[in-house]
Short mmCIF file of C-alpha atoms (C1' of nucleotides) in Angstrom, two decimals:
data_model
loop_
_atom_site.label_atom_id
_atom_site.label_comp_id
_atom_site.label_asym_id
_atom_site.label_seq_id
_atom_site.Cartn_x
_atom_site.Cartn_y
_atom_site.Cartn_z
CA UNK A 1 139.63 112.24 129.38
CA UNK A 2 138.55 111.13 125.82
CA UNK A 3 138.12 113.51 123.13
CA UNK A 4 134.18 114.79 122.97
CA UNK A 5 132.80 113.22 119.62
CA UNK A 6 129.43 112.73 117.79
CA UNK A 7 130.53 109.26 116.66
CA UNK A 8 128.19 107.70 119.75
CA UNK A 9 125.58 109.64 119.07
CA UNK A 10 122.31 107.23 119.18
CA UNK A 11 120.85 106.51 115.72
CA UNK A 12 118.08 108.59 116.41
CA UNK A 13 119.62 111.46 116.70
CA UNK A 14 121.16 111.37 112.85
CA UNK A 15 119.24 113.22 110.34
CA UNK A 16 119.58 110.31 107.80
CA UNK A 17 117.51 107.94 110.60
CA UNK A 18 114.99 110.50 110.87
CA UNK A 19 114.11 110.82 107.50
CA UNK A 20 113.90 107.19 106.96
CA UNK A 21 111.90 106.89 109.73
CA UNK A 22 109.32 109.47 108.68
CA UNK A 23 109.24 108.96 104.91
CA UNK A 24 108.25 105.50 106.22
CA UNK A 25 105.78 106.18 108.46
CA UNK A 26 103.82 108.72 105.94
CA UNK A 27 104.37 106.66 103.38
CA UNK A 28 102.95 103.57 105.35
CA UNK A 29 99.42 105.42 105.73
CA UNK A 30 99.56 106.80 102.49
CA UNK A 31 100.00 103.00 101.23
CA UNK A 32 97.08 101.93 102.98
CA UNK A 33 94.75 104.31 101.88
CA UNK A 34 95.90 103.88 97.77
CA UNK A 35 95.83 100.27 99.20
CA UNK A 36 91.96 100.70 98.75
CA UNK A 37 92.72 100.84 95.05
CA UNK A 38 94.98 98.16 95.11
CA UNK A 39 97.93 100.15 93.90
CA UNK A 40 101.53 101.22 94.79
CA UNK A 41 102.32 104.65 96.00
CA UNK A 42 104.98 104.76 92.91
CA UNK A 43 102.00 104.13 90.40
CA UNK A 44 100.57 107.05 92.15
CA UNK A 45 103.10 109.27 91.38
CA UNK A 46 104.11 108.22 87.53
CA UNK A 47 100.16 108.84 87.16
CA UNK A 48 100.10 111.93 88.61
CA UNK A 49 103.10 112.77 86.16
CA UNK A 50 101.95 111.69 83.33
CA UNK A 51 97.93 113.44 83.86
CA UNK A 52 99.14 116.78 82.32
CA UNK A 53 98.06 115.24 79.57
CA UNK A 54 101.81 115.24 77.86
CA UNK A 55 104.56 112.75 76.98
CA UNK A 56 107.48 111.68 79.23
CA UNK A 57 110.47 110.30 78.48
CA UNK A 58 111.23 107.23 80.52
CA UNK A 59 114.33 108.70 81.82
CA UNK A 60 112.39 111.87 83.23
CA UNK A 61 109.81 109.57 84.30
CA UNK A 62 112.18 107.81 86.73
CA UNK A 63 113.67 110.81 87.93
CA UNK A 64 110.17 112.44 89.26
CA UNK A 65 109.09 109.39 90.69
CA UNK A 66 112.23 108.58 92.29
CA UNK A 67 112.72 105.01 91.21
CA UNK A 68 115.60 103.50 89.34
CA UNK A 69 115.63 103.02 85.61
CA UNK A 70 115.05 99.15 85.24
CA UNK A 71 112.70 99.30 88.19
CA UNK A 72 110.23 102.00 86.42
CA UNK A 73 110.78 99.67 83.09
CA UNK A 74 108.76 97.06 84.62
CA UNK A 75 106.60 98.60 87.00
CA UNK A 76 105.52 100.42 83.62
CA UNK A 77 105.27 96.63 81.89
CA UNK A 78 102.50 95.91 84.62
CA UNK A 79 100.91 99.88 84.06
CA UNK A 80 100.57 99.08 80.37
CA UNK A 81 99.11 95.41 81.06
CA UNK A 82 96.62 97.04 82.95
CA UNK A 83 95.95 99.42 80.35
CA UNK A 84 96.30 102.35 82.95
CA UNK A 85 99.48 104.04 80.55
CA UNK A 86 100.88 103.82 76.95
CA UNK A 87 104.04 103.70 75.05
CA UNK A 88 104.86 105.47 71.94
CA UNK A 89 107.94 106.23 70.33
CA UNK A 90 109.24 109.85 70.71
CA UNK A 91 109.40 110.67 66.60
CA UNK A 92 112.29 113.25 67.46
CA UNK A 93 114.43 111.24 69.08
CA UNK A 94 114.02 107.62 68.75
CA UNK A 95 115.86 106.25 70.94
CA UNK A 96 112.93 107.65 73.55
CA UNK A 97 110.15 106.43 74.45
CA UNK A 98 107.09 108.74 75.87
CA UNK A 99 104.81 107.69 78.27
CA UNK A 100 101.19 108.66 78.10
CA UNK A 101 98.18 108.39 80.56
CA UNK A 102 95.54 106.37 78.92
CA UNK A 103 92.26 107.67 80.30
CA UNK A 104 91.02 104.70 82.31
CA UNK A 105 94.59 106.09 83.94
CA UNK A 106 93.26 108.72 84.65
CA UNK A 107 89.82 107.91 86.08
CA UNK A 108 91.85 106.13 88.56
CA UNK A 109 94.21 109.22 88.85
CA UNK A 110 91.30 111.08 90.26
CA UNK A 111 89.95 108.51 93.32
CA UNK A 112 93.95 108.06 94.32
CA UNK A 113 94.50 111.86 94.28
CA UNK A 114 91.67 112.09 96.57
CA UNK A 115 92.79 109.20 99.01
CA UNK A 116 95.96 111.42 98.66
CA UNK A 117 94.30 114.41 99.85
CA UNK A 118 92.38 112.67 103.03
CA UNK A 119 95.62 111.66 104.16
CA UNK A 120 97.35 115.53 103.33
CA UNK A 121 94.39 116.42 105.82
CA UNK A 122 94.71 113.91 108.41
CA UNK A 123 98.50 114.87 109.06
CA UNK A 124 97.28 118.78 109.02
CA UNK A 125 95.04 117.85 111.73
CA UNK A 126 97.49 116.19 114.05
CA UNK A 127 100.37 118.23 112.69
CA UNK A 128 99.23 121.28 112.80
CA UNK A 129 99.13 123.91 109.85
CA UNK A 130 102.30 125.61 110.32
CA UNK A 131 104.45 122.97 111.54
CA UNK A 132 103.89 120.72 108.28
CA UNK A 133 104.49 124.08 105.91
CA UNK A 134 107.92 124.87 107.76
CA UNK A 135 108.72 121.20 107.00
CA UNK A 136 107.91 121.44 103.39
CA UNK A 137 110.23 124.54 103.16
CA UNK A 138 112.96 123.13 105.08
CA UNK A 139 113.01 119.75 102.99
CA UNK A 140 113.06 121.33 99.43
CA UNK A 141 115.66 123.92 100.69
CA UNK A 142 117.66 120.15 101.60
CA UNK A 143 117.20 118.86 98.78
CA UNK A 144 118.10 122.01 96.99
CA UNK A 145 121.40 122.03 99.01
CA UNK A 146 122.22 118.35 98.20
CA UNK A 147 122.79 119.25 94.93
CA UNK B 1 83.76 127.97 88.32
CA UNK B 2 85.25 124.86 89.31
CA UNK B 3 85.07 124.73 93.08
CA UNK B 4 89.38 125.08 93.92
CA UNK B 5 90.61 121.79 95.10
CA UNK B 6 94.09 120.65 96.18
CA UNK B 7 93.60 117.49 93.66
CA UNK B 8 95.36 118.54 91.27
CA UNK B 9 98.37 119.79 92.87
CA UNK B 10 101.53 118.86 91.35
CA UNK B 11 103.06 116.02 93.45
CA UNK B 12 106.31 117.89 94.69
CA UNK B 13 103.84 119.85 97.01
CA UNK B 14 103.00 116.42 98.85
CA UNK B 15 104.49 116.18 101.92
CA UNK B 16 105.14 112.28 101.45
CA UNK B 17 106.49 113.11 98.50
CA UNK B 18 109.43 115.49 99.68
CA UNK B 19 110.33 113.14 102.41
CA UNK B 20 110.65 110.48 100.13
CA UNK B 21 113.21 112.56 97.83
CA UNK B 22 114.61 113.70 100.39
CA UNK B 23 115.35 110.46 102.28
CA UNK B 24 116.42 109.16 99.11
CA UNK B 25 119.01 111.74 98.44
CA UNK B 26 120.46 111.67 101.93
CA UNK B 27 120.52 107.87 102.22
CA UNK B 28 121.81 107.34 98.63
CA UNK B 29 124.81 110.02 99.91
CA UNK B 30 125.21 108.00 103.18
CA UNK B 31 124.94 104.71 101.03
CA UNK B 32 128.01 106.17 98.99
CA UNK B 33 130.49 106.32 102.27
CA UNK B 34 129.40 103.51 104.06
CA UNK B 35 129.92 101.50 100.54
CA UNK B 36 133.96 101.90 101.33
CA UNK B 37 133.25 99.33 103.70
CA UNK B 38 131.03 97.29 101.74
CA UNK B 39 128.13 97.65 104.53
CA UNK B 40 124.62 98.08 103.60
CA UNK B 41 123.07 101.80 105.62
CA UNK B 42 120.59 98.51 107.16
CA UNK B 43 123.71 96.94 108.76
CA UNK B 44 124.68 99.80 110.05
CA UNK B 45 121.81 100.78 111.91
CA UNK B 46 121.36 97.46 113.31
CA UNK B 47 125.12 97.10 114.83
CA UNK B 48 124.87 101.00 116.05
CA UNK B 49 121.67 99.59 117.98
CA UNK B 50 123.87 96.70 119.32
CA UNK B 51 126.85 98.63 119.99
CA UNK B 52 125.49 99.73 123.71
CA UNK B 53 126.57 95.97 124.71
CA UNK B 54 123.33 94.46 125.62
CA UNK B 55 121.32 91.80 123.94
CA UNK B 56 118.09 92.90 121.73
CA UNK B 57 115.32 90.55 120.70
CA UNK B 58 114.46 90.34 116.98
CA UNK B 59 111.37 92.19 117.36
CA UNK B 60 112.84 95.28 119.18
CA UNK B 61 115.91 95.37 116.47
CA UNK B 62 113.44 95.07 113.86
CA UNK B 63 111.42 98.21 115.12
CA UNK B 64 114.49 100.59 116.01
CA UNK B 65 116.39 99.82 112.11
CA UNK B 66 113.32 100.15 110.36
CA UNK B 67 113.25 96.80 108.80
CA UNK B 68 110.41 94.76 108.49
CA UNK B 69 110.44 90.53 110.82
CA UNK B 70 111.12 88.49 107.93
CA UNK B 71 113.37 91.11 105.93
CA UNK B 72 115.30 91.47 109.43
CA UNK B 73 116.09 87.20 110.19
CA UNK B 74 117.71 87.25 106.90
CA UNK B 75 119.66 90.11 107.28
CA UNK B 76 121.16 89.13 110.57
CA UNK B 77 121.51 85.64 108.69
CA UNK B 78 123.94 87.26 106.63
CA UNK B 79 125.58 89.31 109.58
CA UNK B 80 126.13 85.81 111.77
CA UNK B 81 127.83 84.22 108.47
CA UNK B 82 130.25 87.95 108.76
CA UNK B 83 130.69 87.24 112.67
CA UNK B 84 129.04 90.53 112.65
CA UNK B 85 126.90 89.72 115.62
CA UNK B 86 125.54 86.81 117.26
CA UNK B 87 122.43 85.10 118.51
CA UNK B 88 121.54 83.96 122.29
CA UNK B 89 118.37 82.43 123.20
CA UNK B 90 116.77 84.40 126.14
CA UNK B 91 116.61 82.57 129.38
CA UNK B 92 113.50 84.29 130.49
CA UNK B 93 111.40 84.27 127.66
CA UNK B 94 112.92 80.98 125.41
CA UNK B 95 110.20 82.49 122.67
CA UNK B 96 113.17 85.41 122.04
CA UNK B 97 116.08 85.68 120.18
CA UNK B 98 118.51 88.19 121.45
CA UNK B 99 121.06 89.76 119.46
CA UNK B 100 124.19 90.98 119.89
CA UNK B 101 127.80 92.19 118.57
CA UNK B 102 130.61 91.04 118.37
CA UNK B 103 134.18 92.30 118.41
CA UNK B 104 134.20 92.08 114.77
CA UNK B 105 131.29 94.48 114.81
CA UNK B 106 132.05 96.70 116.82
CA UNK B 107 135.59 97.57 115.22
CA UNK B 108 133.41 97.69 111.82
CA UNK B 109 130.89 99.87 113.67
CA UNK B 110 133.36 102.80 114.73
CA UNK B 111 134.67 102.72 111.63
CA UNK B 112 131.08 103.15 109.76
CA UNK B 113 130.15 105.58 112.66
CA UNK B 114 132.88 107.76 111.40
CA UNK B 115 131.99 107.62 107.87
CA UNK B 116 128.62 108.77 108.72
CA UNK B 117 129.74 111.75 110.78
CA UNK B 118 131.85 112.67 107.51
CA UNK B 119 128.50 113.10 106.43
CA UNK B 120 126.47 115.11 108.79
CA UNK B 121 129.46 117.41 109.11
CA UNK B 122 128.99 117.63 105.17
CA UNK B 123 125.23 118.39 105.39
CA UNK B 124 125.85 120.80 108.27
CA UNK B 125 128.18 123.21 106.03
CA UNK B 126 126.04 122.95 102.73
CA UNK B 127 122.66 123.26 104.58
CA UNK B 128 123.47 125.13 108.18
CA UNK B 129 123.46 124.83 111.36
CA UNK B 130 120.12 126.14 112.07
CA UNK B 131 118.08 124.47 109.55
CA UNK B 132 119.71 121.09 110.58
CA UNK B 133 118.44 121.24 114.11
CA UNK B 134 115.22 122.44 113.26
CA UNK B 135 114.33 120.22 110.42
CA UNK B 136 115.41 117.26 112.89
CA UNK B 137 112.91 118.68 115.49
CA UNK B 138 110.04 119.18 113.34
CA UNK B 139 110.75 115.46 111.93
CA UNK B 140 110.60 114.43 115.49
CA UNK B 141 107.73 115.79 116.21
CA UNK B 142 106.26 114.58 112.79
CA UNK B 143 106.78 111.28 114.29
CA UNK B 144 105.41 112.01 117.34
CA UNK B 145 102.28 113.02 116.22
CA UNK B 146 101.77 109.48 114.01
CA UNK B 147 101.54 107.75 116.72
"C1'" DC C 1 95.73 72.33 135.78
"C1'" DT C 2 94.52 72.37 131.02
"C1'" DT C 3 93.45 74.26 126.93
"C1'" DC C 4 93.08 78.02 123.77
"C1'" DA C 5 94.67 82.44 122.26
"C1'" DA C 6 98.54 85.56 121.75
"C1'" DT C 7 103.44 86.44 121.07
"C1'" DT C 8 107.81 85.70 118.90
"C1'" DG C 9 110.72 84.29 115.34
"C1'" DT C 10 111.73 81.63 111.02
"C1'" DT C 11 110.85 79.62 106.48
"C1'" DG C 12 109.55 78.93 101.51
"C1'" DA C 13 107.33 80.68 97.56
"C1'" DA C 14 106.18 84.63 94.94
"C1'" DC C 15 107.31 88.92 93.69
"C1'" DT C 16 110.35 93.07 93.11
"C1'" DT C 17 114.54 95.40 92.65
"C1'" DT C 18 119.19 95.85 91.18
"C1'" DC C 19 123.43 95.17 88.52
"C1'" DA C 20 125.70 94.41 84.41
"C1'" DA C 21 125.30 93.64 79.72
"C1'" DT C 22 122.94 94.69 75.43
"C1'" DA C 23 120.63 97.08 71.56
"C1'" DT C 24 119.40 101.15 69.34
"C1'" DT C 25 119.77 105.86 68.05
"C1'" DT C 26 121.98 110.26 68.17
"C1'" DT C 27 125.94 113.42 68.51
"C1'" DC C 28 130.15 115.14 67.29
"C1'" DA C 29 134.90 115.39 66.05
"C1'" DA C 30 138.17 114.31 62.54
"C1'" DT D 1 130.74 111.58 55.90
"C1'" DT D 2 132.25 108.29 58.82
"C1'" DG D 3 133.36 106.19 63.02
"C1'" DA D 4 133.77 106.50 67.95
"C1'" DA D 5 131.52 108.07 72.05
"C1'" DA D 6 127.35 109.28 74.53
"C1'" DA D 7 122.52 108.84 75.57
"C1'" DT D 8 118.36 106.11 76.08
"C1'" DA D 9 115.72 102.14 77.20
"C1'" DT D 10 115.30 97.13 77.96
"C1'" DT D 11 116.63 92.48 79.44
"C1'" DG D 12 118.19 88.39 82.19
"C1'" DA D 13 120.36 86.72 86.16
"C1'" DA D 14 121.23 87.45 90.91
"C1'" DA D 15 119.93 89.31 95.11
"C1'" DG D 16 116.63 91.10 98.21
"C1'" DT D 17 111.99 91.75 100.15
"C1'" DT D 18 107.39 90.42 101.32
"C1'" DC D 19 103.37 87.55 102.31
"C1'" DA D 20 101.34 83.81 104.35
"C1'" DA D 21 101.98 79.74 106.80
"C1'" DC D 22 104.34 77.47 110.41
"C1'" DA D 23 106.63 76.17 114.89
"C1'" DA D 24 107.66 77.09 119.49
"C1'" DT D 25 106.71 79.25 123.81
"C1'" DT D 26 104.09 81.90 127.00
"C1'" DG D 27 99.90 83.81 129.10
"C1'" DA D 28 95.45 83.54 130.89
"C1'" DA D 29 90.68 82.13 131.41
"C1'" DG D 30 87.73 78.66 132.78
#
DNA sequence: CTTCAATTGTTGAACTTTCAATATTTTCAA
DNA sequence: TTGAAAATATTGAAAGTTCAACAATTGAAG
């Protein structure tokens, strides 16, 4: 008889497939409610960065919103077109840039934080209260461990 | 007194937000293994799907690996060209494609399907048992209650 | 039956992301 | 102090994804 393994186990059953099918569930309603403002769930998040008011290095930048370096480059080319963000050049260290929320950024900020929030509330209701903070815990301890 | 909202919360309390940092860690480690072979984490879902030996239409593939119609054609475009897997036209319904492996693939698959155990048994011993199983049933049921 | 709507999959154009190379500035060791 | 290495951000080309339109087939209502 063959060995017992977990190398047929069906896709759904691997923690990796589960989180990418989540994440893109929740992300897909979250998408179509900032959809309503015409704008990404990414631009969501470098705003929501940058409204402490402070500057952010590029490189930070792209680590909290989880996108690649190049990628945030020009996703912040078409911020700044739009006038939502600024760039100025860090004057301690120049080979930084920092990042700034201009403030029609962050009137927009504030109607895409509350889309946010309906949708926070939404999975609550369906979810359930405890449920969604024991999922919270468990993910940061993950990505705690993965590091 | 302002009235206490949760607007302003910092965006590592989002729920969509964890799961997307979290997905992103966990894929980017599973990217890493399955990279030996040169296969994307996409190509790997889609010939684990195939591997039970029977023939999937395009738009049942594209739902289980989490790929959107068009992104999925070209895809399996590129996965013909490999010998990979292979398409039949469905007698009963000549609107379908159906899909499936080939020898080629499914040597590749165990392979890939080993790489990825290396991994579980890697998140397993970092995060534990315990929180493994029960992070993978709340996700479940996450998922379950989106739809 | 026949026609019109729905389903399924592909295609081409537009857009986005990624990789590798580049430019600039800072750090640090000799 | 100088020169090599590291850190930071951008760019251009290549690759990938997405949107909207299309083609083919089936289903179903009149």
């Amino acid at each position: 008889m063959a060995k017992p393994t977990k190398a047929n186990t069906p896709i759904t059953e691997h923690l990796a497939y589960l989180l990418a099918q989540a994440n893109r569930e929740i992300n897909r309603q979250l998408e179509l409610r900032l959809s309503k403002e015409g704008v990404p769930v990414e631009q969501w998040r470098i705003l929501k960065v940058l409204s402490d008011g402070n500057g952010h290095s590029m490189g930070e930048l792209a680590e909290a919103v989880l996108l690649n370096h190049p990628t945030l480059t020009k996703m912040i080319d078409r911020m700044v077109s739009d006038t939502l963000v600024y760039r100025l050049q860090d004057p301690n260290d120049r080979r930084k840039v920092l990042m700034f929320i201009s403030d029609r950024g962050k009137v927009l900020c504030k109607k895409l934080n509350s889309l946010a929030v309906d949708q926070e509330e939404h999975i609550l209701e369906s979810y359930g209260d405890k449920s969604t903070s024991e999922l919270k815990r468990l993910l940061e301890s993950l990505i705690d461990s993965s590091n």
